[in-house]
Coordinates of C-alpha atoms in Angstrom, one line a residue:
Chain A
X1 CA -44.1 8.3 51.5
X2 CA -43.5 10.5 47.9
X3 CA -43.2 7.3 45.8
X4 CA -40.3 7.8 43.4
X5 CA -39.3 7.1 40.0
X6 CA -37.1 3.8 39.5
X7 CA -34.8 2.7 37.3
X8 CA -35.2 -0.8 35.9
X9 CA -31.9 -2.9 34.6
X10 CA -33.0 -5.3 32.7
X11 CA -31.1 -8.3 32.5
X12 CA -28.4 -6.5 33.1
X13 CA -25.0 -9.3 33.4
X14 CA -21.9 -7.2 35.2
X15 CA -22.2 -6.9 38.2
X16 CA -19.5 -3.7 38.2
X17 CA -22.6 -2.3 36.0
X18 CA -25.5 -3.1 38.1
X19 CA -23.0 -1.3 40.8
X20 CA -22.8 1.7 39.1
X21 CA -26.2 1.7 38.1
X22 CA -26.9 1.8 41.7
X23 CA -24.9 4.6 42.4
X24 CA -26.8 6.6 39.0
X25 CA -29.8 6.2 40.7
X26 CA -28.6 7.9 44.0
X27 CA -27.0 10.4 42.6
X28 CA -30.9 11.1 41.3
X29 CA -32.5 9.9 44.6
X30 CA -34.3 6.8 42.3
X31 CA -34.5 3.4 43.2
X32 CA -32.7 0.6 41.8
X33 CA -34.5 -2.7 40.7
X34 CA -33.0 -5.4 38.0
X35 CA -34.2 -8.3 36.4
X36 CA -32.0 -10.7 36.0
X37 CA -32.0 -12.6 32.8
X38 CA -28.5 -13.4 33.1
X39 CA -26.9 -14.9 36.2
X40 CA -26.5 -11.4 37.8
X41 CA -27.2 -12.7 41.4
X42 CA -23.9 -15.1 40.9
X43 CA -21.8 -12.4 39.0
X44 CA -22.5 -10.0 42.1
X45 CA -21.5 -12.6 44.4
X46 CA -18.3 -13.1 43.1
X47 CA -17.4 -9.7 42.6
X48 CA -19.1 -7.3 45.2
X49 CA -19.3 -6.5 48.7
X50 CA -22.4 -4.8 49.0
X51 CA -25.3 -6.1 49.6
X52 CA -27.5 -7.7 47.1
X53 CA -29.5 -6.0 44.3
X54 CA -33.6 -5.7 44.5
X55 CA -34.9 -8.2 41.9
X56 CA -38.1 -8.0 39.9
X57 CA -40.1 -10.4 37.9
X58 CA -41.4 -8.5 34.5
X59 CA -44.9 -9.1 35.9
X60 CA -44.2 -7.1 39.1
X61 CA -43.0 -4.4 36.6
X62 CA -45.2 -3.8 34.9
X63 CA -48.3 -3.6 37.6
X64 CA -45.9 -1.6 39.6
X65 CA -44.4 1.2 37.2
X66 CA -46.0 3.4 34.7
X67 CA -45.1 4.9 32.5
X68 CA -42.2 2.7 31.6
X69 CA -40.0 4.4 29.6
X70 CA -37.3 1.8 27.5
X71 CA -34.1 3.5 27.3
X72 CA -32.7 2.0 23.9
X73 CA -31.5 2.2 20.6
X74 CA -33.7 1.0 18.2
X75 CA -36.3 2.2 14.9
X76 CA -39.0 4.6 16.5
X77 CA -37.3 6.0 19.9
X78 CA -37.7 9.5 20.2
X79 CA -34.9 11.6 21.6
X80 CA -34.3 11.7 25.5
X81 CA -33.3 15.8 24.8
X82 CA -36.7 17.1 25.7
X83 CA -38.8 14.0 26.6
X84 CA -41.1 15.0 28.8
X85 CA -43.4 12.2 30.5
X86 CA -46.7 12.5 31.9
X87 CA -46.6 11.1 35.6
X88 CA -43.2 11.0 36.2
X89 CA -43.8 10.0 39.7
X90 CA -44.5 6.3 39.4
X91 CA -42.2 6.0 36.0
X92 CA -39.7 3.6 35.8
X93 CA -36.5 4.2 32.9
X94 CA -35.4 0.6 31.6
X95 CA -32.1 0.2 30.7
X96 CA -31.1 -3.1 28.4
X97 CA -28.2 -5.4 28.7
X98 CA -25.0 -4.6 27.7
X99 CA -24.8 -6.2 24.5
X100 CA -28.6 -7.8 23.3
X101 CA -30.5 -4.3 25.0
X102 CA -34.1 -4.8 26.6
X103 CA -35.8 -8.0 26.3
X104 CA -39.0 -7.5 23.7
X105 CA -41.4 -8.8 25.7
X106 CA -40.4 -5.5 28.2
X107 CA -39.8 -3.4 25.1
X108 CA -43.3 -4.3 24.1
X109 CA -44.8 -3.5 27.7
X110 CA -43.0 0.3 26.8
X111 CA -44.8 3.1 26.7
X112 CA -42.1 5.3 25.2
X113 CA -39.1 4.4 23.5
X114 CA -36.2 7.3 23.9
X115 CA -32.4 7.6 23.1
X116 CA -29.4 9.4 23.4
X117 CA -29.1 10.3 19.8
X118 CA -25.5 9.2 18.9
X119 CA -22.9 10.8 16.6
X120 CA -20.3 8.3 15.9
X121 CA -21.1 5.4 13.2
X122 CA -18.7 3.1 14.5
X123 CA -18.7 3.7 18.2
X124 CA -22.7 4.0 18.7
X125 CA -23.6 3.5 22.2
X126 CA -22.2 4.4 26.0
X127 CA -21.7 1.8 28.5
X128 CA -24.8 1.2 30.3
X129 CA -24.2 2.6 33.7
X130 CA -23.1 5.9 32.1
X131 CA -25.8 6.4 29.5
X132 CA -28.7 5.6 32.4
X133 CA -26.9 8.3 34.5
X134 CA -27.7 10.9 31.6
X135 CA -31.1 9.8 31.2
X136 CA -31.3 10.0 35.4
X137 CA -30.3 13.3 34.3
X138 CA -32.5 14.9 31.4
X139 CA -35.5 12.6 33.4
X140 CA -34.6 14.7 36.7
X141 CA -34.6 18.5 35.1
X142 CA -37.8 17.6 33.4
X143 CA -36.5 17.0 30.0
X144 CA -33.7 19.7 29.4
X145 CA -33.3 21.6 26.1
X146 CA -34.1 20.2 22.7
X147 CA -31.3 19.0 20.5
X148 CA -30.0 22.0 18.5
X149 CA -29.6 21.5 14.4
X150 CA -27.0 23.4 12.9
X151 CA -25.1 23.7 9.4
X152 CA -21.8 22.5 10.5
X153 CA -21.9 21.3 14.2
X154 CA -17.8 20.8 14.4
X155 CA -17.5 24.3 14.0
X156 CA -18.9 24.6 17.0
X157 CA -17.6 21.5 19.2
X158 CA -15.2 22.5 21.5
X159 CA -12.1 20.8 22.4
X160 CA -12.3 18.6 25.4
X161 CA -9.6 17.7 28.1
X162 CA -9.6 14.9 30.4
X163 CA -8.0 15.3 33.8
X164 CA -7.5 13.2 36.7
X165 CA -8.9 9.8 36.1
X166 CA -7.5 7.4 38.9
X167 CA -9.6 4.7 37.2
X168 CA -8.8 3.1 34.8
X169 CA -12.3 1.6 33.6
X170 CA -14.0 5.1 34.2
X171 CA -11.4 6.9 31.7
X172 CA -11.8 4.3 29.3
X173 CA -16.2 4.6 29.7
X174 CA -15.5 8.2 29.5
X175 CA -13.1 7.8 26.6
X176 CA -15.4 6.0 24.8
X177 CA -18.7 8.2 25.4
X178 CA -16.4 11.4 24.2
X179 CA -16.3 9.5 20.4
X180 CA -20.0 8.1 20.6
X181 CA -21.0 11.5 20.8
X182 CA -18.8 12.6 18.1
X183 CA -15.6 13.6 19.8
X184 CA -12.1 12.8 17.3
X185 CA -9.8 14.6 19.2
X186 CA -9.4 14.6 23.7
X187 CA -6.6 15.7 25.6
X188 CA -6.0 13.3 28.6
X189 CA -4.0 14.6 31.4
X190 CA -3.1 10.7 32.8
X191 CA -1.7 11.5 36.7
X192 CA -2.6 8.7 38.1
X193 CA -1.2 7.0 34.8
X194 CA -4.5 4.9 34.4
X195 CA -4.1 5.4 30.4
X196 CA -1.2 5.9 29.6
X197 CA 0.7 3.9 32.3
X198 CA 0.0 1.6 34.2
X199 CA 0.5 -2.5 33.6
X200 CA -0.6 -4.7 30.5
X201 CA -3.5 -6.0 32.2
X202 CA -4.9 -2.5 33.3
X203 CA -4.3 -0.9 29.8
X204 CA -5.9 -3.8 28.5
X205 CA -9.4 -2.7 30.7
X206 CA -9.1 0.5 30.1
X207 CA -9.2 0.2 26.5
X208 CA -12.2 -2.0 26.4
X209 CA -13.9 -0.2 28.5
X210 CA -13.3 2.3 25.8
X211 CA -14.0 -0.2 22.5
X212 CA -10.8 0.6 21.4
X213 CA -11.2 -1.4 18.5
X214 CA -13.6 0.4 16.7
X215 CA -12.6 3.9 18.7
X216 CA -10.5 6.0 16.9
X217 CA -10.8 9.0 18.8
X218 CA -7.1 10.3 18.9
X219 CA -5.7 11.0 22.7
X220 CA -2.9 13.9 22.9
X221 CA -1.3 12.9 26.0
X222 CA -1.4 16.4 28.1
X223 CA 1.7 17.1 30.0
X224 CA 0.3 17.6 33.8
X225 CA 0.0 20.6 34.3
X226 CA 1.6 22.1 31.5
X227 CA 0.0 25.4 29.8
X228 CA -2.3 26.1 27.0
X229 CA -3.7 29.0 25.4
X230 CA -7.4 28.5 24.5
X231 CA -9.6 31.3 24.7
X232 CA -12.0 30.0 27.6
X233 CA -12.1 26.9 29.4
X234 CA -15.1 25.4 31.1
X235 CA -14.0 23.0 34.2
X236 CA -17.3 21.4 35.1
X237 CA -17.3 19.1 37.9
X238 CA -20.1 18.7 40.9
X239 CA -18.3 21.0 42.5
X240 CA -21.3 23.6 43.5
X241 CA -21.0 26.9 43.5
X242 CA -20.1 27.0 39.0
X243 CA -22.8 28.3 36.7
X244 CA -25.3 25.4 36.1
X245 CA -24.1 23.2 33.0
X246 CA -27.4 23.5 31.1
X247 CA -26.9 27.2 31.2
X248 CA -23.7 27.1 30.0
X249 CA -22.3 27.6 26.5
X250 CA -20.3 24.8 25.9
X251 CA -20.5 25.0 22.1
X252 CA -18.3 28.0 21.2
X253 CA -16.1 25.5 19.2
X254 CA -12.3 24.7 19.1
X255 CA -11.4 28.0 20.6
X256 CA -12.9 26.4 24.3
X257 CA -11.7 23.5 26.2
X258 CA -14.4 21.8 28.3
X259 CA -12.5 20.2 30.9
X260 CA -13.5 17.4 32.5
X261 CA -12.3 16.4 35.9
X262 CA -12.7 13.3 37.9
X263 CA -13.9 14.9 41.2
X264 CA -13.2 11.9 43.7
X265 CA -9.5 12.1 42.8
X266 CA -9.1 16.2 42.3
X267 CA -9.7 19.3 44.2
X268 CA -10.9 21.6 41.3
X269 CA -10.3 24.6 44.5
X270 CA -7.4 23.7 44.7
X271 CA -6.3 23.6 40.7
X272 CA -4.6 26.6 38.7
X273 CA -6.6 26.4 35.5
X274 CA -5.4 30.3 34.4
X275 CA -2.9 28.0 32.9
X276 CA -4.9 26.5 30.0
X277 CA -6.8 29.6 29.0
X278 CA -7.3 33.2 29.5
X279 CA -11.0 32.7 30.9
X280 CA -11.6 30.1 33.5
X281 CA -16.1 29.8 34.0
X282 CA -16.5 26.7 36.2
X283 CA -19.4 25.1 35.6
X284 CA -21.7 22.4 38.1
X285 CA -23.4 19.4 37.1
X286 CA -26.8 20.6 38.6
X287 CA -27.5 17.3 40.9
X288 CA -30.0 17.3 43.2
X289 CA -29.3 18.6 46.9
X290 CA -26.6 16.9 48.5
X291 CA -25.3 14.7 45.7
X292 CA -22.5 16.4 45.3
X293 CA -21.4 15.5 48.9
X294 CA -20.5 12.1 47.9
X295 CA -18.1 10.6 45.5
X296 CA -19.3 9.9 41.8
X297 CA -18.1 7.7 39.4
X298 CA -16.0 9.5 36.7
X299 CA -17.8 8.1 34.0
X300 CA -21.5 9.0 35.2
X301 CA -20.3 12.5 35.8
X302 CA -18.4 13.1 32.2
X303 CA -20.7 11.2 30.1
X304 CA -23.5 13.6 31.4
X305 CA -21.4 16.4 30.5
X306 CA -20.5 15.1 27.3
X307 CA -24.3 14.5 26.6
X308 CA -24.9 17.8 27.1
X309 CA -21.8 19.2 25.5
X310 CA -23.2 17.1 22.5
X311 CA -27.1 18.3 22.5
X312 CA -25.3 22.0 22.2
X313 CA -22.9 21.0 19.4
X314 CA -26.4 19.5 17.7
X315 CA -26.5 17.8 14.5
X316 CA -26.4 18.5 10.8
X317 CA -29.5 20.0 9.9
X318 CA -30.7 17.7 7.5
X319 CA -31.5 19.0 3.6
X320 CA -34.5 19.0 2.0
X321 CA -35.1 16.4 -0.2
X322 CA -34.8 17.1 -4.1
X323 CA -36.5 16.3 -6.5
X324 CA -36.3 13.3 -8.8
X325 CA -34.5 14.6 -11.8
X326 CA -35.9 13.4 -15.5
X327 CA -33.7 11.1 -17.7
X328 CA -31.6 13.4 -19.9
X329 CA -30.1 11.8 -22.8
X330 CA -27.1 13.1 -24.4
X331 CA -26.0 13.0 -28.1
X332 CA -22.6 14.1 -27.6
X333 CA -19.5 13.7 -30.2
X334 CA -16.7 13.0 -27.7
X335 CA -13.8 13.0 -29.4
X336 CA -10.6 10.3 -27.7
X337 CA -7.2 11.4 -27.1
X338 CA -4.4 10.3 -29.6
X339 CA -2.5 7.6 -28.6
X340 CA 0.8 8.7 -29.3
X341 CA 1.0 12.2 -27.6
X342 CA 3.8 14.0 -27.2
X343 CA 5.1 15.4 -23.8
X344 CA 6.0 18.5 -23.6
X345 CA 8.2 19.7 -20.3
X346 CA 7.2 23.0 -18.9
X347 CA 11.1 24.2 -19.5
X348 CA 10.4 23.5 -23.4
X349 CA 7.1 25.0 -23.2
X350 CA 8.5 28.4 -22.2
X351 CA 11.2 28.1 -25.4
X352 CA 8.2 28.1 -27.7
Chain B
X1 CA -41.5 15.7 -38.4
X2 CA -44.6 15.4 -40.9
X3 CA -42.4 13.8 -43.4
X4 CA -42.1 10.4 -41.1
X5 CA -45.6 10.6 -39.6
X6 CA -48.2 12.0 -36.9
X7 CA -47.6 9.3 -34.7
X8 CA -44.1 9.8 -34.5
X9 CA -43.9 13.7 -32.5
X10 CA -47.0 12.2 -30.0
X11 CA -46.3 13.6 -26.6
X12 CA -43.3 15.8 -28.1
X13 CA -43.9 18.7 -26.1
X14 CA -41.3 21.0 -27.3
X15 CA -38.2 20.6 -29.8
X16 CA -35.7 23.5 -29.0
X17 CA -32.7 25.0 -31.2
X18 CA -30.3 26.6 -28.6
X19 CA -26.9 27.3 -28.0
X20 CA -24.3 24.4 -26.4
X21 CA -23.2 24.5 -23.3
X22 CA -19.8 26.1 -23.4
X23 CA -18.1 23.8 -20.0
X24 CA -19.8 20.5 -22.0
X25 CA -17.1 17.5 -23.1
X26 CA -17.1 16.5 -26.7
X27 CA -19.6 18.1 -29.6
X28 CA -23.0 18.7 -28.1
X29 CA -25.5 17.4 -30.6
X30 CA -29.0 17.3 -28.9
X31 CA -30.5 15.8 -26.0
X32 CA -34.0 14.4 -24.2
X33 CA -35.2 15.5 -21.4
X34 CA -38.0 13.4 -20.3
X35 CA -41.0 14.0 -20.8
X36 CA -41.0 15.1 -24.5
X37 CA -38.5 17.7 -24.9
X38 CA -35.9 17.7 -27.4
X39 CA -33.1 20.4 -27.7
X40 CA -30.9 20.5 -30.8
X41 CA -27.5 22.4 -30.3
X42 CA -26.1 25.1 -32.6
X43 CA -23.2 23.7 -34.7
X44 CA -20.8 25.4 -36.2
X45 CA -20.4 25.8 -39.6
X46 CA -18.6 23.2 -42.1
X47 CA -15.4 22.0 -41.8
X48 CA -15.3 21.4 -38.4
X49 CA -11.6 21.4 -36.3
X50 CA -12.0 18.6 -34.0
X51 CA -8.9 17.6 -31.6
X52 CA -8.4 14.0 -31.1
X53 CA -9.8 11.2 -33.1
X54 CA -13.6 9.6 -33.5
X55 CA -14.4 6.2 -33.0
X56 CA -14.7 3.9 -35.5
X57 CA -18.3 3.6 -34.5
X58 CA -19.1 7.7 -34.6
X59 CA -16.9 8.2 -37.6
X60 CA -19.1 5.3 -40.0
X61 CA -21.9 7.4 -38.8
X62 CA -20.5 10.4 -39.7
X63 CA -19.7 9.4 -43.0
X64 CA -22.8 7.4 -43.6
X65 CA -24.3 11.0 -43.3
X66 CA -22.2 12.4 -46.3
X67 CA -19.2 13.6 -44.1
X68 CA -15.5 13.9 -44.9
X69 CA -13.3 12.4 -42.7
X70 CA -9.6 13.9 -42.7
X71 CA -7.5 12.7 -39.8
X72 CA -4.3 14.7 -39.2
X73 CA -1.7 14.3 -37.0
X74 CA -3.6 15.2 -33.8
X75 CA -6.6 16.6 -35.1
X76 CA -9.8 15.3 -37.2
X77 CA -10.7 18.0 -39.8
X78 CA -15.3 17.0 -40.7
X79 CA -16.0 18.5 -43.7
X80 CA -19.9 18.4 -44.7
X81 CA -20.8 19.0 -48.1
X82 CA -24.0 21.2 -49.5
X83 CA -26.8 20.5 -47.1
X84 CA -25.2 17.3 -45.5
X85 CA -24.9 18.8 -42.2
X86 CA -28.1 20.1 -41.7
X87 CA -29.9 16.9 -43.1
X88 CA -27.9 14.8 -40.5
X89 CA -28.9 16.8 -37.8
X90 CA -32.7 17.2 -38.6
X91 CA -32.5 13.1 -40.0
X92 CA -29.5 11.3 -37.4
X93 CA -29.5 13.6 -34.5
X94 CA -33.1 14.8 -33.9
X95 CA -34.8 11.3 -35.0
X96 CA -32.2 9.9 -32.8
X97 CA -33.7 11.6 -30.1
X98 CA -37.6 10.8 -31.1
X99 CA -36.3 7.5 -30.3
X100 CA -35.3 7.8 -27.1
X101 CA -38.7 9.8 -26.7
X102 CA -40.8 6.9 -28.3
X103 CA -38.9 4.6 -26.2
X104 CA -39.4 6.8 -22.9
X105 CA -43.3 7.0 -23.8
X106 CA -44.2 3.9 -25.0
X107 CA -43.6 2.7 -21.7
X108 CA -46.3 4.7 -19.9
X109 CA -44.8 8.7 -19.6
X110 CA -42.9 8.0 -16.3
X111 CA -40.2 10.4 -15.2
X112 CA -38.0 6.8 -14.7
X113 CA -35.6 5.1 -16.8
X114 CA -37.7 2.5 -18.6
X115 CA -34.5 0.8 -19.8
X116 CA -30.8 0.5 -19.5
X117 CA -29.0 3.8 -21.0
X118 CA -27.2 1.0 -23.2
X119 CA -30.5 -0.4 -24.4
X120 CA -32.0 3.3 -24.6
X121 CA -29.5 4.3 -26.9
X122 CA -29.4 1.2 -28.6
X123 CA -33.1 1.3 -29.9
X124 CA -32.7 5.4 -30.7
X125 CA -29.8 4.0 -32.7
X126 CA -31.4 1.9 -34.5
X127 CA -34.2 4.0 -35.0
X128 CA -32.8 6.7 -36.4
X129 CA -30.9 4.3 -39.3
X130 CA -34.1 3.2 -39.9
X131 CA -35.1 7.1 -40.8
X132 CA -32.3 8.0 -42.4
X133 CA -32.7 5.0 -44.5
X134 CA -36.3 5.8 -45.3
X135 CA -35.2 9.0 -46.0
X136 CA -32.5 7.9 -48.6
X137 CA -35.4 6.3 -50.4
X138 CA -38.0 9.0 -50.4
X139 CA -35.6 12.0 -50.5
X140 CA -37.9 13.9 -53.1
X141 CA -41.0 14.1 -50.8
X142 CA -38.8 15.8 -48.1
X143 CA -38.5 18.6 -49.7

């Protein structure tokens, strides 16, 4: 039996997140285990009908998996983009609690600490399942390319078009990811009325998932099946047959619109995408064979696409540090303005 | 500089006479660039016509150096008799900058501010005033 890498949820407390983590692992053919620190078992029993997740204690995690890759924002973390671990078959990717991250004991045992570079200062984290999906995507591809650096990344940032989301929390998490990766604006074609419509409870849940209190992204309500005049539209989905995600230029600036489709609720092949742009390009999130046959949560697929877009858009090239300027002392004879000045209006000045 | 003694020029690298920066605000007189580089700026011949008015402290300094100040409605005329302008630049301005240099040099030749700007200016001003007093007492030796 070929050993397969494992996703470890360390102290995940929300059962829905645990379920999505399992789904993310399944997408890429990974195992998924948990270390219960916040009564996940009890929350799971209350909320989920699925079989109970596998729980593994710390000692077992340390014994069974090597290398241990901790996936958390922290000091000394290296970017996920381009990260290539040795012996990936026995690898365990550890993601932490939604609020507190990975526990210090497990962090101490880890061999590597990696993170997805965030752009936003206000929304500086992703949903744990969405982040795990991004990590699994790049680790499954052997690291992928490195993060681009540009003089002005925002000039390369394409417009974002979220279409067909069928679940309010999934759309909220996607909006959170978009803000975290530095988007200030997104078009939302809300056909199922999960964001702009719906009852108050759903709206609150959706906005909570989007971290709307901190998330200042501007959401433009797009008219369903409305026309736009972009130069190029890249329709990103898991449907096979398109150009691979990592091989498509997704950093052509505002003349390009990247459409993130919820495959589970919208058939990409039946839509008229020519209404958005003159040129339409289909892009496929290159998942392992067979993975496209099942529907995937929107937050997972859209965040993978957003992470790749953010990698291509890149970060600002850091300037070389300036040499310290020596102190300078000036002796200047400075005059002060008269207290009683005469005000001259322009029309009076013309008469002079 | 020989009049004031060798100790005052220790660590000085250069004293340059140069034209003022045309974009500068106010009338540039002198500058110390740490470490040890003094710039004295070329000045217009007397009289000076200045827009606005000078602060009371600055007016007292110029008058102490021998200048005559005539405040008009919107301008100030500063008239310098005979050698007063030259002495003002050499004693008040130059020694003010030397004062900055001495304080900076005395505190370890560092390329960092060794005192708050206000304290730095106040020390340099006191130093220039002492030099002016010494000069007035021994003016005959200066020539």
